[in-house]
Amino acid sequence: MAFQVLGVHHVGVTVRDMKRSFEWYSRMFGLAPGPVSEGSGEALSRSVQVEDAALAFSMIMIGNTRLEFLEYHHPEGRDFDRSNGDVGSAHVCLEVSDLDAAYRDLTEKGAVFNAPPVTLDSGALIGSKWAYLRDPDGIQLEIWESP
């Protein structure tokens, strides 16, 4: 190949209200948002395939990658309504040092989990623990602990 993939630069998530998302992710995970930038115009609209797009965006560093929040000012998007089984559905998985402690702490802070944590008892990832939760926009997140 003429190039090589060096890593994942960021994962982008469209949110309804960036300030609300910043507050929630900061309160839940202690993550600090970066500066907010604005974008609009024909080149942006063509690139994101959203007619007459105007948006704000900002990135939060998590380890060696970034979580990018995008808030479209125009046009107003539909609320997130996908399930994990829908084609194209995605989630962000955050690795934690102690899943049981994270589950307790996040629950005390008001996080809503889909179900209690699961521990894998077979296969290549035996001993790993995980749990799914949703952010204020209903976007699926996962916390994960490797054995």
PDB file of C-alpha atoms in Angstrom:
ATOM      1  CA  MET A   1       0.000   0.000   0.000  1.00  0.00           C
ATOM      2  CA  ALA A   2       1.046   3.595  -0.546  1.00  0.00           C
ATOM      3  CA  PHE A   3       0.127   4.561   3.022  1.00  0.00           C
ATOM      4  CA  GLN A   4      -0.251   3.075   6.467  1.00  0.00           C
ATOM      5  CA  VAL A   5      -2.907   3.528   9.121  1.00  0.00           C
ATOM      6  CA  LEU A   6      -1.226   5.083  12.167  1.00  0.00           C
ATOM      7  CA  GLY A   7      -4.109   4.881  14.639  1.00  0.00           C
ATOM      8  CA  VAL A   8      -7.564   6.231  15.394  1.00  0.00           C
ATOM      9  CA  HIS A   9      -7.526  10.041  15.512  1.00  0.00           C
ATOM     10  CA  HIS A  10     -11.093  10.492  16.773  1.00  0.00           C
ATOM     11  CA  VAL A  11     -14.610   9.141  16.937  1.00  0.00           C
ATOM     12  CA  GLY A  12     -17.303  11.689  16.089  1.00  0.00           C
ATOM     13  CA  VAL A  13     -20.674  11.800  17.838  1.00  0.00           C
ATOM     14  CA  THR A  14     -23.468  14.198  16.898  1.00  0.00           C
ATOM     15  CA  VAL A  15     -25.217  15.581  19.977  1.00  0.00           C
ATOM     16  CA  ARG A  16     -28.281  17.761  20.512  1.00  0.00           C
ATOM     17  CA  ASP A  17     -26.685  20.197  22.990  1.00  0.00           C
ATOM     18  CA  MET A  18     -22.886  20.297  23.249  1.00  0.00           C
ATOM     19  CA  LYS A  19     -22.906  22.130  26.582  1.00  0.00           C
ATOM     20  CA  ARG A  20     -25.178  19.463  28.106  1.00  0.00           C
ATOM     21  CA  SER A  21     -22.940  16.719  26.705  1.00  0.00           C
ATOM     22  CA  PHE A  22     -19.791  18.400  28.042  1.00  0.00           C
ATOM     23  CA  GLU A  23     -21.336  18.667  31.487  1.00  0.00           C
ATOM     24  CA  TRP A  24     -22.494  15.025  31.467  1.00  0.00           C
ATOM     25  CA  TYR A  25     -19.209  13.527  30.180  1.00  0.00           C
ATOM     26  CA  SER A  26     -17.222  15.729  32.573  1.00  0.00           C
ATOM     27  CA  ARG A  27     -19.385  14.755  35.563  1.00  0.00           C
ATOM     28  CA  MET A  28     -19.491  11.058  34.684  1.00  0.00           C
ATOM     29  CA  PHE A  29     -15.934  10.468  33.495  1.00  0.00           C
ATOM     30  CA  GLY A  30     -13.898  13.524  34.522  1.00  0.00           C
ATOM     31  CA  LEU A  31     -13.190  14.405  30.878  1.00  0.00           C
ATOM     32  CA  ALA A  32     -12.377  17.994  29.911  1.00  0.00           C
ATOM     33  CA  PRO A  33     -13.591  19.409  26.572  1.00  0.00           C
ATOM     34  CA  GLY A  34     -11.285  21.239  24.216  1.00  0.00           C
ATOM     35  CA  PRO A  35     -12.021  24.500  22.424  1.00  0.00           C
ATOM     36  CA  VAL A  36     -15.217  24.794  20.382  1.00  0.00           C
ATOM     37  CA  SER A  37     -14.936  25.528  16.654  1.00  0.00           C
ATOM     38  CA  GLU A  38     -17.654  26.479  14.169  1.00  0.00           C
ATOM     39  CA  GLY A  39     -18.168  25.377  10.592  1.00  0.00           C
ATOM     40  CA  SER A  40     -20.518  26.149   7.708  1.00  0.00           C
ATOM     41  CA  GLY A  41     -20.529  26.680   3.966  1.00  0.00           C
ATOM     42  CA  GLU A  42     -20.741  24.743   0.744  1.00  0.00           C
ATOM     43  CA  ALA A  43     -17.562  22.681   1.197  1.00  0.00           C
ATOM     44  CA  LEU A  44     -18.653  21.510   4.662  1.00  0.00           C
ATOM     45  CA  SER A  45     -22.197  20.745   3.482  1.00  0.00           C
ATOM     46  CA  ARG A  46     -20.858  18.707   0.566  1.00  0.00           C
ATOM     47  CA  SER A  47     -18.327  16.864   2.741  1.00  0.00           C
ATOM     48  CA  VAL A  48     -20.781  15.846   5.480  1.00  0.00           C
ATOM     49  CA  GLN A  49     -23.655  15.359   3.000  1.00  0.00           C
ATOM     50  CA  VAL A  50     -25.961  17.672   4.975  1.00  0.00           C
ATOM     51  CA  GLU A  51     -27.578  20.457   2.967  1.00  0.00           C
ATOM     52  CA  ASP A  52     -26.835  23.969   4.262  1.00  0.00           C
ATOM     53  CA  ALA A  53     -24.927  22.593   7.275  1.00  0.00           C
ATOM     54  CA  ALA A  54     -23.824  24.848  10.121  1.00  0.00           C
ATOM     55  CA  LEU A  55     -22.309  23.245  13.191  1.00  0.00           C
ATOM     56  CA  ALA A  56     -20.070  23.533  16.220  1.00  0.00           C
ATOM     57  CA  PHE A  57     -17.518  20.877  17.107  1.00  0.00           C
ATOM     58  CA  SER A  58     -15.076  20.123  19.887  1.00  0.00           C
ATOM     59  CA  MET A  59     -12.888  17.234  20.949  1.00  0.00           C
ATOM     60  CA  ILE A  60     -12.287  15.580  24.307  1.00  0.00           C
ATOM     61  CA  MET A  61      -8.998  13.707  24.747  1.00  0.00           C
ATOM     62  CA  ILE A  62      -9.338  10.171  26.112  1.00  0.00           C
ATOM     63  CA  GLY A  63      -5.975   8.458  26.367  1.00  0.00           C
ATOM     64  CA  ASN A  64      -4.393   8.628  22.922  1.00  0.00           C
ATOM     65  CA  THR A  65      -7.589   9.325  20.967  1.00  0.00           C
ATOM     66  CA  ARG A  66     -10.338  11.911  20.914  1.00  0.00           C
ATOM     67  CA  LEU A  67     -14.105  11.918  21.181  1.00  0.00           C
ATOM     68  CA  GLU A  68     -15.485  14.635  18.915  1.00  0.00           C
ATOM     69  CA  PHE A  69     -18.836  16.223  19.644  1.00  0.00           C
ATOM     70  CA  LEU A  70     -20.715  17.825  16.749  1.00  0.00           C
ATOM     71  CA  GLU A  71     -23.766  20.015  17.331  1.00  0.00           C
ATOM     72  CA  TYR A  72     -25.632  20.938  14.156  1.00  0.00           C
ATOM     73  CA  HIS A  73     -27.165  24.400  14.368  1.00  0.00           C
ATOM     74  CA  HIS A  74     -28.702  23.886  10.939  1.00  0.00           C
ATOM     75  CA  PRO A  75     -30.500  21.801   9.942  1.00  0.00           C
ATOM     76  CA  GLU A  76     -31.832  20.386  13.187  1.00  0.00           C
ATOM     77  CA  GLY A  77     -31.321  16.631  13.169  1.00  0.00           C
ATOM     78  CA  ARG A  78     -33.606  13.867  14.339  1.00  0.00           C
ATOM     79  CA  ASP A  79     -33.096  12.349  17.782  1.00  0.00           C
ATOM     80  CA  PHE A  80     -31.056   9.146  18.008  1.00  0.00           C
ATOM     81  CA  ASP A  81     -33.347   6.136  17.747  1.00  0.00           C
ATOM     82  CA  ARG A  82     -31.121   3.210  16.739  1.00  0.00           C
ATOM     83  CA  SER A  83     -30.742  -0.080  18.523  1.00  0.00           C
ATOM     84  CA  ASN A  84     -27.520  -2.061  18.710  1.00  0.00           C
ATOM     85  CA  GLY A  85     -28.905  -4.415  16.071  1.00  0.00           C
ATOM     86  CA  ASP A  86     -29.428  -1.672  13.452  1.00  0.00           C
ATOM     87  CA  VAL A  87     -26.913  -1.593  10.613  1.00  0.00           C
ATOM     88  CA  GLY A  88     -24.547   1.333  11.096  1.00  0.00           C
ATOM     89  CA  SER A  89     -25.166   1.590  14.821  1.00  0.00           C
ATOM     90  CA  ALA A  90     -21.970   2.221  16.712  1.00  0.00           C
ATOM     91  CA  HIS A  91     -20.870   2.757  20.273  1.00  0.00           C
ATOM     92  CA  VAL A  92     -17.884   4.201  22.079  1.00  0.00           C
ATOM     93  CA  CYS A  93     -16.207   1.864  24.560  1.00  0.00           C
ATOM     94  CA  LEU A  94     -14.197   3.359  27.416  1.00  0.00           C
ATOM     95  CA  GLU A  95     -11.703   1.073  29.122  1.00  0.00           C
ATOM     96  CA  VAL A  96     -11.752   1.455  32.892  1.00  0.00           C
ATOM     97  CA  SER A  97      -9.420   0.191  35.607  1.00  0.00           C
ATOM     98  CA  ASP A  98     -12.192  -1.267  37.799  1.00  0.00           C
ATOM     99  CA  LEU A  99     -15.533  -1.926  36.145  1.00  0.00           C
ATOM    100  CA  ASP A 100     -17.411  -2.721  39.342  1.00  0.00           C
ATOM    101  CA  ALA A 101     -16.267   0.552  40.937  1.00  0.00           C
ATOM    102  CA  ALA A 102     -17.061   2.464  37.723  1.00  0.00           C
ATOM    103  CA  TYR A 103     -20.539   0.914  37.576  1.00  0.00           C
ATOM    104  CA  ARG A 104     -21.263   1.904  41.189  1.00  0.00           C
ATOM    105  CA  ASP A 105     -19.841   5.415  40.771  1.00  0.00           C
ATOM    106  CA  LEU A 106     -21.631   6.101  37.495  1.00  0.00           C
ATOM    107  CA  THR A 107     -24.924   4.736  38.828  1.00  0.00           C
ATOM    108  CA  GLU A 108     -24.624   7.018  41.888  1.00  0.00           C
ATOM    109  CA  LYS A 109     -24.088   9.953  39.490  1.00  0.00           C
ATOM    110  CA  GLY A 110     -27.313   9.085  37.653  1.00  0.00           C
ATOM    111  CA  ALA A 111     -26.060   7.040  34.693  1.00  0.00           C
ATOM    112  CA  VAL A 112     -28.651   4.682  33.244  1.00  0.00           C
ATOM    113  CA  PHE A 113     -27.256   1.268  32.312  1.00  0.00           C
ATOM    114  CA  ASN A 114     -28.998  -1.170  29.966  1.00  0.00           C
ATOM    115  CA  ALA A 115     -28.265  -4.005  32.410  1.00  0.00           C
ATOM    116  CA  PRO A 116     -25.810  -4.879  35.187  1.00  0.00           C
ATOM    117  CA  PRO A 117     -22.192  -5.670  34.186  1.00  0.00           C
ATOM    118  CA  VAL A 118     -21.433  -8.903  32.351  1.00  0.00           C
ATOM    119  CA  THR A 119     -18.300 -11.019  32.913  1.00  0.00           C
ATOM    120  CA  LEU A 120     -17.218 -13.170  29.977  1.00  0.00           C
ATOM    121  CA  ASP A 121     -16.766 -16.749  31.147  1.00  0.00           C
ATOM    122  CA  SER A 122     -15.440 -18.320  27.947  1.00  0.00           C
ATOM    123  CA  GLY A 123     -13.562 -17.518  24.763  1.00  0.00           C
ATOM    124  CA  ALA A 124     -10.527 -15.409  23.991  1.00  0.00           C
ATOM    125  CA  LEU A 125     -11.686 -12.536  26.220  1.00  0.00           C
ATOM    126  CA  ILE A 126     -12.520 -14.671  29.267  1.00  0.00           C
ATOM    127  CA  GLY A 127     -12.519 -12.628  32.471  1.00  0.00           C
ATOM    128  CA  SER A 128     -13.299  -9.348  30.703  1.00  0.00           C
ATOM    129  CA  LYS A 129     -16.184  -7.307  32.115  1.00  0.00           C
ATOM    130  CA  TRP A 130     -18.458  -4.885  30.292  1.00  0.00           C
ATOM    131  CA  ALA A 131     -21.654  -2.872  30.633  1.00  0.00           C
ATOM    132  CA  TYR A 132     -23.626  -0.629  28.272  1.00  0.00           C
ATOM    133  CA  LEU A 133     -25.129   2.730  29.180  1.00  0.00           C
ATOM    134  CA  ARG A 134     -26.554   5.696  27.316  1.00  0.00           C
ATOM    135  CA  ASP A 135     -25.604   9.358  27.353  1.00  0.00           C
ATOM    136  CA  PRO A 136     -28.203  12.187  27.537  1.00  0.00           C
ATOM    137  CA  ASP A 137     -28.893  11.875  23.789  1.00  0.00           C
ATOM    138  CA  GLY A 138     -29.444   8.120  24.017  1.00  0.00           C
ATOM    139  CA  ILE A 139     -26.079   7.382  22.406  1.00  0.00           C
ATOM    140  CA  GLN A 140     -24.779   3.951  23.359  1.00  0.00           C
ATOM    141  CA  LEU A 141     -21.581   3.795  25.403  1.00  0.00           C
ATOM    142  CA  GLU A 142     -19.767   0.823  26.891  1.00  0.00           C
ATOM    143  CA  ILE A 143     -17.378   0.540  29.790  1.00  0.00           C
ATOM    144  CA  TRP A 144     -14.873  -2.324  29.670  1.00  0.00           C
ATOM    145  CA  GLU A 145     -12.354  -3.901  32.012  1.00  0.00           C
ATOM    146  CA  SER A 146      -9.725  -6.302  30.712  1.00  0.00           C
ATOM    147  CA  PRO A 147      -8.615  -9.078  33.083  1.00  0.00           C
TER     148      PRO A 147
END
